[in-house]
Coordinates of C-alpha atoms and ligand atoms in Angstrom, one line a residue:
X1 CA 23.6 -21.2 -27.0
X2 CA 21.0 -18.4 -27.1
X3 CA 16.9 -18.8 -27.6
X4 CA 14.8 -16.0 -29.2
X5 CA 11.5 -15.8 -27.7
X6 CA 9.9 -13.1 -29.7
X7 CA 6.2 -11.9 -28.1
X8 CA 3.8 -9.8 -30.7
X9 CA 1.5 -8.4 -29.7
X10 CA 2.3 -7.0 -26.3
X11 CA -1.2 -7.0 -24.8
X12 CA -2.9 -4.8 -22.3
X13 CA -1.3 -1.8 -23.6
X14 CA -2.0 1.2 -26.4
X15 CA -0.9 -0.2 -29.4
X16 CA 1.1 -2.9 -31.5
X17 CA 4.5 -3.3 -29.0
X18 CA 7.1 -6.3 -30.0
X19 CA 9.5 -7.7 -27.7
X20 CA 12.2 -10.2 -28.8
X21 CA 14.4 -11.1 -26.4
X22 CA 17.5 -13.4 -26.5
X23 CA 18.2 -15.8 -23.4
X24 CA 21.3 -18.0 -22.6
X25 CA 20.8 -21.6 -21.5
X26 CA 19.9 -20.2 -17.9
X27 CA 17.0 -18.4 -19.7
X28 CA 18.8 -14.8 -18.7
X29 CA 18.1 -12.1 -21.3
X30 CA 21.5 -11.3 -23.0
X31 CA 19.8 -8.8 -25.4
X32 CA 16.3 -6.7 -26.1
X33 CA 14.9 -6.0 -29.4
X34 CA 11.2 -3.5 -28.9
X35 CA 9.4 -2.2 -31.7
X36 CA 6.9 -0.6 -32.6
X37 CA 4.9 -2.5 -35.0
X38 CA 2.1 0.2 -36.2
X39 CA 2.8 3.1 -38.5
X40 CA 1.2 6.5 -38.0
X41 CA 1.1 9.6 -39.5
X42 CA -1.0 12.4 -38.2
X43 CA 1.8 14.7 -39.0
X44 CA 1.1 14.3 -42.5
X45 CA -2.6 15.5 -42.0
X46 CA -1.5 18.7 -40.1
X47 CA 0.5 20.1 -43.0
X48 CA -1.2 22.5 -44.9
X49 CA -3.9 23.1 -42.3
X50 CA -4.7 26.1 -40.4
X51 CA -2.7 26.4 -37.6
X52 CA -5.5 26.8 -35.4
X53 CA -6.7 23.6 -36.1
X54 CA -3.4 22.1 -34.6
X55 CA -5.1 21.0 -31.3
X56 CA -7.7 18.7 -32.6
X57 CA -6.3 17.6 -35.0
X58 CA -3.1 16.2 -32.9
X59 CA -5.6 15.4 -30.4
X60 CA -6.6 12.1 -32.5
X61 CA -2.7 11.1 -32.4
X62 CA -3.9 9.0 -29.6
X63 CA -7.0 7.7 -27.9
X64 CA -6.0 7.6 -24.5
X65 CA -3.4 10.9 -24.5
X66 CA -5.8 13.2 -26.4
X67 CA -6.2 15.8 -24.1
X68 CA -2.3 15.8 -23.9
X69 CA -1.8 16.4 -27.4
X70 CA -4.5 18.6 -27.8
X71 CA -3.1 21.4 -25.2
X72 CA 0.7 20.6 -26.4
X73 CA -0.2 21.2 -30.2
X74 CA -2.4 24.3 -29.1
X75 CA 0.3 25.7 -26.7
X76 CA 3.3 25.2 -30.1
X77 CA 1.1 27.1 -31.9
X78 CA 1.0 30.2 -29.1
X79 CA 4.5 30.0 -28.6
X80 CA 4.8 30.4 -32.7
X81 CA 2.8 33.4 -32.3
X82 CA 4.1 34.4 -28.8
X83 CA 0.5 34.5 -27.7
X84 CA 0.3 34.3 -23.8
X85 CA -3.0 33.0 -22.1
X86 CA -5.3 34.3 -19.5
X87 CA -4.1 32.6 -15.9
X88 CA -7.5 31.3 -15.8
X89 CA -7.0 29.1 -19.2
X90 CA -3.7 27.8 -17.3
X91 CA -5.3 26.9 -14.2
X92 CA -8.3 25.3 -16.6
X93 CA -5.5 23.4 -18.7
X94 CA -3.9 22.0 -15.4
X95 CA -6.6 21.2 -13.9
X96 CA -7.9 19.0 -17.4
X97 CA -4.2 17.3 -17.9
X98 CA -3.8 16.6 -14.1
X99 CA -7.0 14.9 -13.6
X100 CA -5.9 13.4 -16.6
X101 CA -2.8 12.0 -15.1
X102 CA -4.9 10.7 -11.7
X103 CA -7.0 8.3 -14.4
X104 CA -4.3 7.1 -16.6
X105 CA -2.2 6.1 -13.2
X106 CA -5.0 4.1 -12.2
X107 CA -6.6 2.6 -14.7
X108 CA -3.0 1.3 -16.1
X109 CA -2.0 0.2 -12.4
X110 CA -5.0 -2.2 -11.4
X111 CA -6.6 -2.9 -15.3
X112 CA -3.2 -3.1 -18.0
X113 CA -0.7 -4.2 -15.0
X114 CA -1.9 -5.6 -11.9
X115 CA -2.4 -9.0 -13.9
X116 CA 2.2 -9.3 -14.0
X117 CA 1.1 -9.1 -10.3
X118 CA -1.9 -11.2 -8.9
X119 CA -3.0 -14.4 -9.7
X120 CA -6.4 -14.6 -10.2
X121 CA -6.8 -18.2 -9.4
X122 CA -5.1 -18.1 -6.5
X123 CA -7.5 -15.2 -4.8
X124 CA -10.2 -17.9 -4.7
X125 CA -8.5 -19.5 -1.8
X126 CA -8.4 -16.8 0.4
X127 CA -10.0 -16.2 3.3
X128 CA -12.0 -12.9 3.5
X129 CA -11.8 -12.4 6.9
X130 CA -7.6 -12.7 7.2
X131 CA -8.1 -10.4 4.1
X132 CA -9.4 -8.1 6.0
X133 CA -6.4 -8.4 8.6
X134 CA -4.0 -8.4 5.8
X135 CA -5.0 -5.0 4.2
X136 CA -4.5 -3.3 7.4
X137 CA -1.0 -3.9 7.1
X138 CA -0.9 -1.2 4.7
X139 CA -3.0 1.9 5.7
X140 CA -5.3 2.1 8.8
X141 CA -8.7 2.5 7.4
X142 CA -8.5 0.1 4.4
X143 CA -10.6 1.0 1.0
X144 CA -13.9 -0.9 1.6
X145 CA -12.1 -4.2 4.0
X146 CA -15.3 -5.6 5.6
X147 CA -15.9 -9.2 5.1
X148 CA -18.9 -9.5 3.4
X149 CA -17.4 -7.1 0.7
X150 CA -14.7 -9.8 0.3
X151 CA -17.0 -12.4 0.3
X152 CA -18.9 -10.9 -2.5
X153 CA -16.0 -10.2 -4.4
X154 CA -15.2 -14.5 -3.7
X155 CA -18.9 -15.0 -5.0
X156 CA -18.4 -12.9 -7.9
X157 CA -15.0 -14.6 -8.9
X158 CA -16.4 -17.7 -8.4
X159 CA -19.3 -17.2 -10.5
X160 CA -16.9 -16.5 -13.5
X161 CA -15.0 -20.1 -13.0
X162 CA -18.7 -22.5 -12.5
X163 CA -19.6 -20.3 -15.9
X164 CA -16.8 -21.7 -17.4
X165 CA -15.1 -18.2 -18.1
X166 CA -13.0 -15.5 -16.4
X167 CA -14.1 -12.8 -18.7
X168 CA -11.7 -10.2 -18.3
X169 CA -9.4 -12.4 -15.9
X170 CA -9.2 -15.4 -18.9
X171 CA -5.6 -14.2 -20.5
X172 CA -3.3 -15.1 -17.2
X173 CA -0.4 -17.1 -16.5
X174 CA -2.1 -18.2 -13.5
X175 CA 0.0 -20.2 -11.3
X176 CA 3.3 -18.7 -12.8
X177 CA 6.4 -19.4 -9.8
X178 CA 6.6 -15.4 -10.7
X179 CA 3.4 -14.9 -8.7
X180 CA 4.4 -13.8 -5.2
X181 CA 1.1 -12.7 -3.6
X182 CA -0.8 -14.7 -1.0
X183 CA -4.3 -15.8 -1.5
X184 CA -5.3 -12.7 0.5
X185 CA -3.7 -10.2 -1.2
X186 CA -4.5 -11.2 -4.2
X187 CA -8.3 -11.0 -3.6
X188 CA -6.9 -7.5 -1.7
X189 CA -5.6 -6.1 -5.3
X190 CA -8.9 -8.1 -7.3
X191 CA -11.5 -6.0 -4.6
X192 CA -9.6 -3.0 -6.2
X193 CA -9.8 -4.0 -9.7
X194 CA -13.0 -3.8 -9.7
X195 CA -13.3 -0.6 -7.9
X196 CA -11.2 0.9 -10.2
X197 CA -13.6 -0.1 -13.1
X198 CA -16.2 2.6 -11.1
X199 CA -13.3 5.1 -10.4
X200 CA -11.9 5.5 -14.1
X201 CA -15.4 6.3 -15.4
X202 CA -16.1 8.9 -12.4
X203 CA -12.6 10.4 -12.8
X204 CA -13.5 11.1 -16.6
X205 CA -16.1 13.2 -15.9
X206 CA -13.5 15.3 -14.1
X207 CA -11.7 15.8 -17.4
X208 CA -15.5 16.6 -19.2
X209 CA -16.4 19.2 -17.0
X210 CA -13.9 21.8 -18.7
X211 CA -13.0 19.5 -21.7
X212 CA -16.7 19.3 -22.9
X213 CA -16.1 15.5 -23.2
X214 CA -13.3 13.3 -22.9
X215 CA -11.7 11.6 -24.5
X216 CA -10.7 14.4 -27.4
X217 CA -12.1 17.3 -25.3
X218 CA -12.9 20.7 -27.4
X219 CA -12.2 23.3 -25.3
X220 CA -9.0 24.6 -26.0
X221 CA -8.4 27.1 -28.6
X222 CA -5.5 28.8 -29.2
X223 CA -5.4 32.0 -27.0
X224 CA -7.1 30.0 -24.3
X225 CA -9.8 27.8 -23.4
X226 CA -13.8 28.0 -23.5
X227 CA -15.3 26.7 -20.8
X228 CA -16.7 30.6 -19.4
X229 CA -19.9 29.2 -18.5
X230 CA -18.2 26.1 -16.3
X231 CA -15.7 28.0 -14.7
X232 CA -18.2 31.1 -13.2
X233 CA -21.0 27.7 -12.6
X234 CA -20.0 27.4 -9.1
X235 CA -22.0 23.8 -9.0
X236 CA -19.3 22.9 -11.7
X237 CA -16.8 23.5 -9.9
X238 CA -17.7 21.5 -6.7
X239 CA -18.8 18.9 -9.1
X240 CA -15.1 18.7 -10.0
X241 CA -14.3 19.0 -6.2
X242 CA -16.3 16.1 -5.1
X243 CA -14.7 13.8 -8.2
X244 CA -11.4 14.5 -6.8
X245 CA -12.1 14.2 -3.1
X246 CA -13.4 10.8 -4.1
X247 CA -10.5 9.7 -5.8
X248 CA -8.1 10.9 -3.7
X249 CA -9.7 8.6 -0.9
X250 CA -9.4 5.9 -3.5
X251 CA -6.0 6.8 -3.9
X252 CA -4.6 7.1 -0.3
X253 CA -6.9 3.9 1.0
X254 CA -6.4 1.6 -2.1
X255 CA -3.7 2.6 -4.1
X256 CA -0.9 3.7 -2.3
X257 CA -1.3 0.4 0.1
X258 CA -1.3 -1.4 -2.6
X259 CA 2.0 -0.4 -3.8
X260 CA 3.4 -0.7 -0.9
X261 CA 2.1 -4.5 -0.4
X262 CA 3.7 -5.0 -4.0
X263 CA 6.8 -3.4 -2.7
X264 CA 6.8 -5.5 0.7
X265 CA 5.7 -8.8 -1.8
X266 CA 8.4 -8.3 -4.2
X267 CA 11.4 -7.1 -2.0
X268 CA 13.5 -9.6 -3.5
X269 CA 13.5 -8.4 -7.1
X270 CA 13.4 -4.9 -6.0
X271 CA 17.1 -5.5 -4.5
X272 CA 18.1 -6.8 -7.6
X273 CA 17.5 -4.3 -9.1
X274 CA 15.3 -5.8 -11.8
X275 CA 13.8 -4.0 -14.4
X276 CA 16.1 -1.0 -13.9
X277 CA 17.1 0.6 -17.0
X278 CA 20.5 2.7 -17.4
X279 CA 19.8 5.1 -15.0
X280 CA 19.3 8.2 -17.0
X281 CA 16.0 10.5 -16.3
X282 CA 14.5 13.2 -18.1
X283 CA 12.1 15.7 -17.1
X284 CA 10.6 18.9 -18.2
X285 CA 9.1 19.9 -15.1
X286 CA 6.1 22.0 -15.0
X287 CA 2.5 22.9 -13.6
X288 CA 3.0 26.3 -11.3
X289 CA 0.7 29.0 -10.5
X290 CA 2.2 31.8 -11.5
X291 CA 6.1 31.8 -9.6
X292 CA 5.0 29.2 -7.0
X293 CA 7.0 26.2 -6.2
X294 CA 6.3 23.8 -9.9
X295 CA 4.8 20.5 -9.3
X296 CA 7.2 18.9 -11.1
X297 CA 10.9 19.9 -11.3
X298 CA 12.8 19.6 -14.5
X299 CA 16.5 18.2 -14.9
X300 CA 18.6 15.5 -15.9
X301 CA 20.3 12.5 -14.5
X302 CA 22.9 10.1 -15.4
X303 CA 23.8 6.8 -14.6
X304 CA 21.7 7.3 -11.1
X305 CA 23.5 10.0 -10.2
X306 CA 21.1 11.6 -8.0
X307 CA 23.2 14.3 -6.1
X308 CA 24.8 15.8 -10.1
X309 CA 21.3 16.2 -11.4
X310 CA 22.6 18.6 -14.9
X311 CA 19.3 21.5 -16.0
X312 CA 17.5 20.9 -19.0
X313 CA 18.5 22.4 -22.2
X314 CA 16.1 21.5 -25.3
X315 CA 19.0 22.3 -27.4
X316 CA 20.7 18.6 -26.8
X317 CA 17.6 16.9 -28.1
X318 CA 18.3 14.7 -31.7
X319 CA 16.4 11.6 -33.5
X320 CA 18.2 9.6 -35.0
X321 CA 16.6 6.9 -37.5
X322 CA 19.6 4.1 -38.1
X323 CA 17.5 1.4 -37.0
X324 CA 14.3 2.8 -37.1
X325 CA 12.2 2.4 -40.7
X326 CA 12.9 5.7 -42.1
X327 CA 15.2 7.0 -44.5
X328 CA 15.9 10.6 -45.3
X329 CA 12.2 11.7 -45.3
X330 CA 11.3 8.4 -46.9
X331 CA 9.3 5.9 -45.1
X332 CA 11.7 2.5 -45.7
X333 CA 9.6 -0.5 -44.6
X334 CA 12.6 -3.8 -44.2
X335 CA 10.9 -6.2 -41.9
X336 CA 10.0 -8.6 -44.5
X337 CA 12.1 -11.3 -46.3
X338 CA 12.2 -11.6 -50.1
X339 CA 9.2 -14.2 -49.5
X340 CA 7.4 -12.2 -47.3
X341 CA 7.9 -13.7 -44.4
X342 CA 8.4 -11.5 -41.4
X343 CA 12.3 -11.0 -40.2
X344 CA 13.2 -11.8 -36.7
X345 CA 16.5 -11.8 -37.1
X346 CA 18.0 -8.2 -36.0
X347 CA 21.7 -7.8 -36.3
X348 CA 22.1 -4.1 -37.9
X349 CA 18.7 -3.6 -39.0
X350 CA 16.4 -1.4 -39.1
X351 CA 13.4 -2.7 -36.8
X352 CA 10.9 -0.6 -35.3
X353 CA 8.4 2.2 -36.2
X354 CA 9.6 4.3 -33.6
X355 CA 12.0 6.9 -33.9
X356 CA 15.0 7.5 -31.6
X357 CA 15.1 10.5 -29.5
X358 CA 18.6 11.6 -27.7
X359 CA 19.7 13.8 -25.1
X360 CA 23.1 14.8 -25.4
X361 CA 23.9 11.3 -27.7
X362 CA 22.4 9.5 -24.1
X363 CA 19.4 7.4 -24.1
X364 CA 16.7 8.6 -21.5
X365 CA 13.5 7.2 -19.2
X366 CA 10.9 9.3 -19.0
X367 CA 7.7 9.3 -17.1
X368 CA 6.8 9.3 -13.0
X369 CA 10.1 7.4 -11.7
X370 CA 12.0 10.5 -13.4
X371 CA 9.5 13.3 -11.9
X372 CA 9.6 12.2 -8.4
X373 CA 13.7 11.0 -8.8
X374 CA 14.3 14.4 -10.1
X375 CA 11.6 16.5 -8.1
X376 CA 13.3 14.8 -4.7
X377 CA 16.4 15.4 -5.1
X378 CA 15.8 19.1 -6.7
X379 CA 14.0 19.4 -3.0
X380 CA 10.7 20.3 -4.3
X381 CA 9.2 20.3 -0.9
X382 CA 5.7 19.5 -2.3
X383 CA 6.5 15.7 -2.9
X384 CA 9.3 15.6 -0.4
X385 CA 7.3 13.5 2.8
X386 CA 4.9 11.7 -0.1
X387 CA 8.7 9.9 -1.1
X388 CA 9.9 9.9 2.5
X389 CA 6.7 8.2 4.2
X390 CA 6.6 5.8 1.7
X391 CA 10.7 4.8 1.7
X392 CA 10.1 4.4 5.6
X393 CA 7.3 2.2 5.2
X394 CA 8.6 -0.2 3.1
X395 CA 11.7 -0.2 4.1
X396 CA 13.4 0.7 0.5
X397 CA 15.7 3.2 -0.7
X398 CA 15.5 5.7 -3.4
X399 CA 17.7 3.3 -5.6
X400 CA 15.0 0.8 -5.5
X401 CA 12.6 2.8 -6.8
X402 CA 14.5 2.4 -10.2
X403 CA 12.8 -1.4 -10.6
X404 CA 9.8 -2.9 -12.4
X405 CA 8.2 -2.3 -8.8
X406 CA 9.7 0.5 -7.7
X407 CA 8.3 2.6 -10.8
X408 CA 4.8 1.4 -10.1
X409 CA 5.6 2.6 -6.7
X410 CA 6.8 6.0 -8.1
X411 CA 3.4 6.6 -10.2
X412 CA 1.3 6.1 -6.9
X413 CA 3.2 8.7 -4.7
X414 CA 2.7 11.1 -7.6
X415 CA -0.8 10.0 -7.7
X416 CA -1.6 11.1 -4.2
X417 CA 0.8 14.0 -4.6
X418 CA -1.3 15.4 -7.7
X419 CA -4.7 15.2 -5.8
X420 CA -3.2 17.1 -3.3
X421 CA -1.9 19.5 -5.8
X422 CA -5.1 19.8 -7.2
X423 CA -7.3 21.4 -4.8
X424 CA -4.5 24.4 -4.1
X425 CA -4.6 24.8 -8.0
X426 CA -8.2 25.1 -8.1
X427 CA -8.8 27.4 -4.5
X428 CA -6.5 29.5 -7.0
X429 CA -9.2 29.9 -9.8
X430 CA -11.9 30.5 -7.1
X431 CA -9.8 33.3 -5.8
X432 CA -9.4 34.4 -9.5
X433 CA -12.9 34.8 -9.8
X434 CA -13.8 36.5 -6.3
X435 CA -11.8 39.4 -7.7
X436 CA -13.2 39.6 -11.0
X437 CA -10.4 38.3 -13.1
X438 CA -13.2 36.1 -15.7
X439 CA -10.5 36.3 -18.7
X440 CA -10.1 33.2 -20.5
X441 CA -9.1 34.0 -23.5
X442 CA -6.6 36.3 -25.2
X443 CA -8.1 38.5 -28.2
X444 CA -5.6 38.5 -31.4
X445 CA -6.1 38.9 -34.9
X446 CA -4.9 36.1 -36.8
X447 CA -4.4 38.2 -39.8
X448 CA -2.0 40.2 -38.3
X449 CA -0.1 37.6 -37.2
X450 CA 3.2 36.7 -38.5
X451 CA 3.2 34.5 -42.0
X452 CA 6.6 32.6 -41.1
X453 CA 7.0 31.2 -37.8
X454 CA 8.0 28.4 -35.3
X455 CA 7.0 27.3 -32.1
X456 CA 7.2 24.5 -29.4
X457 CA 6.1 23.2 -26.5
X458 CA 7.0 20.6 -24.0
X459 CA 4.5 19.0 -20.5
X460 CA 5.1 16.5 -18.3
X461 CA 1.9 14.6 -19.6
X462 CA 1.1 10.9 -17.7
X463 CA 3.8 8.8 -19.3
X464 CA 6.7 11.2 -19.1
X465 CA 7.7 14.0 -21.5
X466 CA 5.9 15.2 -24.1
X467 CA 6.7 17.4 -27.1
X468 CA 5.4 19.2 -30.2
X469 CA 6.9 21.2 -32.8
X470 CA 5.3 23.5 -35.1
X471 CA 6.8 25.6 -38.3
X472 CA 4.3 27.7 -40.2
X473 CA 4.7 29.2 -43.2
X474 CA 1.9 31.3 -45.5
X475 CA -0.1 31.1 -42.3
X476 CA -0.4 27.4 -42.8
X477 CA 1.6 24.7 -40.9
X478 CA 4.4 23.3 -43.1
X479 CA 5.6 21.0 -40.4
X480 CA 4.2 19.1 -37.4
X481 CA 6.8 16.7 -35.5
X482 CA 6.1 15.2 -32.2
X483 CA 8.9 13.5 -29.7
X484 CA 6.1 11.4 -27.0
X485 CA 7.2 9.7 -23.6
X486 CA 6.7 6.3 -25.4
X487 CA 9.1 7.1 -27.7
X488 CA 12.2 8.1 -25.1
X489 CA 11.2 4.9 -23.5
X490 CA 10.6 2.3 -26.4
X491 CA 13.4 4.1 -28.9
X492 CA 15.2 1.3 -30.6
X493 CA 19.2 1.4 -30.8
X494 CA 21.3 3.1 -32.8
X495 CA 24.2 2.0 -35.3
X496 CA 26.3 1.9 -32.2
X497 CA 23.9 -0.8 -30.4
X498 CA 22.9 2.3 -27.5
X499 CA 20.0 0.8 -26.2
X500 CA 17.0 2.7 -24.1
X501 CA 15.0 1.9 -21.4
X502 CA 12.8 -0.5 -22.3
X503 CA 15.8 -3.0 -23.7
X504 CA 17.7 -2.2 -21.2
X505 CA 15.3 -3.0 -18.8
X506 CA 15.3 -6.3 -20.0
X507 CA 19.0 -7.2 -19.7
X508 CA 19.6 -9.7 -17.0
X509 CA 16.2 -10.6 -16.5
X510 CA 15.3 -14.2 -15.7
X511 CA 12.6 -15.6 -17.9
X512 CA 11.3 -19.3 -16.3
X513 CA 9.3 -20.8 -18.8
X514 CA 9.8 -19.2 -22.1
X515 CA 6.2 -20.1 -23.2
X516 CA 5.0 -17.9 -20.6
X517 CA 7.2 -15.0 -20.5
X518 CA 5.7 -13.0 -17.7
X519 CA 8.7 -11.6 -16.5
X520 CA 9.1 -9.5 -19.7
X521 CA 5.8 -8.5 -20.1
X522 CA 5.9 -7.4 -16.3
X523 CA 9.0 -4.7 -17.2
X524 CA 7.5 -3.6 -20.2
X525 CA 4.1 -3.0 -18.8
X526 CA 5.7 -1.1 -16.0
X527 CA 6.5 2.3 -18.4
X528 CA 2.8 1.7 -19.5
X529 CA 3.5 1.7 -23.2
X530 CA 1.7 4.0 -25.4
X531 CA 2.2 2.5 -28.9
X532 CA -0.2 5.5 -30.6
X533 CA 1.4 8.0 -29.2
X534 CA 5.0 6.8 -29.5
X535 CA 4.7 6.5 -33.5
X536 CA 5.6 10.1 -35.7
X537 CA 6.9 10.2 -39.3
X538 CA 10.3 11.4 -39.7
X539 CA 11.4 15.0 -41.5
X540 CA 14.9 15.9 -42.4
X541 CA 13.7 19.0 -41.5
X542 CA 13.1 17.7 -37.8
X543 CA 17.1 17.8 -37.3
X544 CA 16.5 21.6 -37.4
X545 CA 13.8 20.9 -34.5
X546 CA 15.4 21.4 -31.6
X547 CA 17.1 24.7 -32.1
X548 CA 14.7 26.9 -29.9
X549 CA 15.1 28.9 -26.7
X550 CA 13.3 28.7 -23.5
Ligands
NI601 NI1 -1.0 7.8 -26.0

């Protein structure tokens, strides 16, 4: 006989995620229903408006992805008009989205995940000097190992259980047989918490120095971006320097080792492979100076088929809305039963906010596991020894990267391998500079612009790929339509039962005590959800959406 165990809200993420899950007697999930619970509509605010105003506007689609929206609904709008920016704005725009990237990793790694991980209550036992033995396991010089750091870290922990409270450590499974850290390294990963809280505010102002502020920066306008005055400042730009330097440090001497602890801790359910998903992976690719190596490569991959990877072609993109709550171009709300009561039940229902994006008919995962999967295997030689240092140290292969741990693992070698990126991108726009090249914007005269147009854009943006369409008519925009990593990865099914990578994540997966599901929240936190972004009304027209050329 199968159990529902049905968990609303999904916490620690961006937005309202459901999860219901059916188990068999063994309590073995047979099958995955995720939706999202929230509607939006900022698409519906875009029509009408100038299409200049595109940027901020989709900016507010999300609180945490703003500066993401913000360039892809400025860049739509320039590839309407065929407007090409100054190399300057590009380097300025990659430098914003990849610092960007570098906070999002971390702050979802250690304060919306690390909880699935490390027990709290646990770390109290530990013993900060074997600590201090124990993080050398994993890099040489350690992110601040002494023993009195650890000890203070013990005090501070401490002082949050005689109070009576764990303040932000009080919503925990704690002593869950899923836990599989030692005493040690869990008050390894709770030192780094707490770090992190310092690094996320520091790596902010990163993103401020050419965004104005963040989050919703204001410097890009279509054409390019405005920040003259910090780019020629060179103080600015060693301001952004040192930000970088720092969390790089961070990121090689905390970070990293602690994936790999994870990855040594969990070696078991890495082999089973659990948490994997179908093993199909999208990317876009993207981030180049000029016709340099990309960061990222783009491609696609079926079924883990790492040696056929097939080139992107946005043509094979559709969204289908069987079992999603839309209808035509209505909205068509059926969650409720005649008495109000919420439905759980969801045979051939429609069940989830969020539409469902398909490549070629096939469901797709998006994000850093598909970057560096397809960037390896594509041989992009700039993350090739970030993948192969860390596979040696741990002891995995590529296949067990595509796990709950394993994609953690992914998003801190792409972590490091962005920093790294960084500082070439930005000895670019210094060189820029040095030989007089200040443009950062591109002069046009929107009046002379064409009245009928269409454009698009597609980034690689934090949780995967990102997309925005634009139509404008009468100079105004007619229609908005946005396809967001959250919703590849959360998509519900179709009528055919197709399910994506979240569900099928969740297949085969063991839950212990089904009134402390850990093991699901523990997959689903490892795509870090984005609920705001994921979200977009549906437009017949949007069938239309994806006939564009590269
Ligand atoms: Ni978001």
């Amino acid at each position: 006989m199968t159990k529902k165990i049905v968990i609303d809200p999904i916490t620690r993420i961006e937005g309202h995620l459901r999860a219901e899950v059916e188990v068999d007697e063994n309590g073995v999930v047979q099958e995955a229903y995720v939706s999202g619970q929230l509607f939006r509509g900022i698409e519906t605010i875009l029509k009408g408006r100038d299409p200049r105003d595109a940027g901020l506007l989709a900016g507010r689609i999300c609180g945490v992805c703003t500066n993401s929206h913000f360039r892809a609904a400025v860049s739509s709008v320039e590839d309407a008009y065929s407007i090409k920016i100054p190399k300057n704005a590009q380097i300025i725009r990659d430098l914003m989205a990849l610092a960007l990237f570098i906070q999002d990793h971390v702050v979802h790694f250690y304060h919306l995940h690390s909880f699935d991980f490390m027990d709290v209550t646990s770390a109290l036992k530990a013993d900060a000097k074997l600590t201090s033995k124990e993080a050398h396991k994993y890099h040489e010089k350690p992110f601040r190992n002494s023993h009195s750091h650890y000890e203070a870290v013990l005090e501070k922990l401490s002082g949050f259980v005689k109070a009576g409270k764990l303040g932000p450590f009080s919503n925990g499974y704690w002593g869950h047989v899923d836990y599989k850290l030692t005493p040690e390294q869990n008050l390894i990963l709770i030192s780094h918490y707490l770090e992190a809280l310092k690094f996320q505010t520091n790596i902010s102002k990163a993103v401020a120095i050419f965004g104005g502020k963040t989050p919703h920066p204001q410097s890009i306008v279509v054409g390019g971006v405005t920040s003259v005055a910090d780019m020629l400042n060179p103080q600015r730009l060693n301001d952004y320097l040192f930000i970088i330097k720092e969390a790089k440090d961070f990121i090689d001497r905390a970070y990293l080792p602690d994936a790999k602890l994870l990855c040594m801790a969990y070696r078991e359910e890495i082999k089973e492979g659990r948490g994997r998903a179908n093993g199909n992976f999208l990317a876009v690719g993207g981030y180049a100076f000029e016709g340099e190596q990309k960061l990222f490569c783009s491609g696609v991959i079926y079924g883990h088929d790492f040696e056929n990877i097939e080139a992107f072609d946005e043509s094979k993109i559709r969204e289908e809305v069987d079992r999603s709550w839309y209808k035509e171009d209505e909205i068509c709300y059926t969650d409720l039963n005649e008495d109000g009561s919420l439905k759980t039940a969801k045979n051939d229902d429609k069940y989830s906010w969020i539409k469902a994006p398909r490549y070629d008919g096939a469901t797709m995962e998006t994000g850093p596991l598909a970057r560096v999967l397809i960037s390896y295997h594509k041989k992009n030689m700039l993350i090739k020894s970030f993948v192969d240092d860390f596979l040696k140290e741990t002891d995995l292969e590529m296949l067990d990267l595509s796990s709950t741990v394993g994609r953690n693992a992914a998003r801190a070698i792409e972590t490091s391998y962005i920093c790294e990126y960084i500082f070439k991108l930005l000895s670019r726009l210094i060189q820029n500079i040095k030989y007089y090249d200040t443009d950062t914007w591109s002069k046009f005269d929107f009046g002379a612009l064409a009245k009928e147009t269409k454009g698009r854009a597609f980034f690689e943006v934090p949780r995967g790929v990102l997309a925005h369409f634009v139509n404008i008519k009468d100079a105004k925009i007619e229609n908005f339509s946005v396809i967001a990593p959250t919703t590849w990865n959360a998509t519900p099914k179709n009528l055919n039962g197709l399910r994506g990578a979240y569900e099928e994540a969740l297949i085969g997966v063991k839950i212990e005590d089904p009134s402390k599901p850990l093991e699901v929240l523990k997959v689903l936190h490892s795509f870090d959800p984005c609920l705001a972004c994921a979200v977009h009304i549906i437009d017949t027209k949007g069938k239309e959406l994806s006939r564009y050329k590269l």
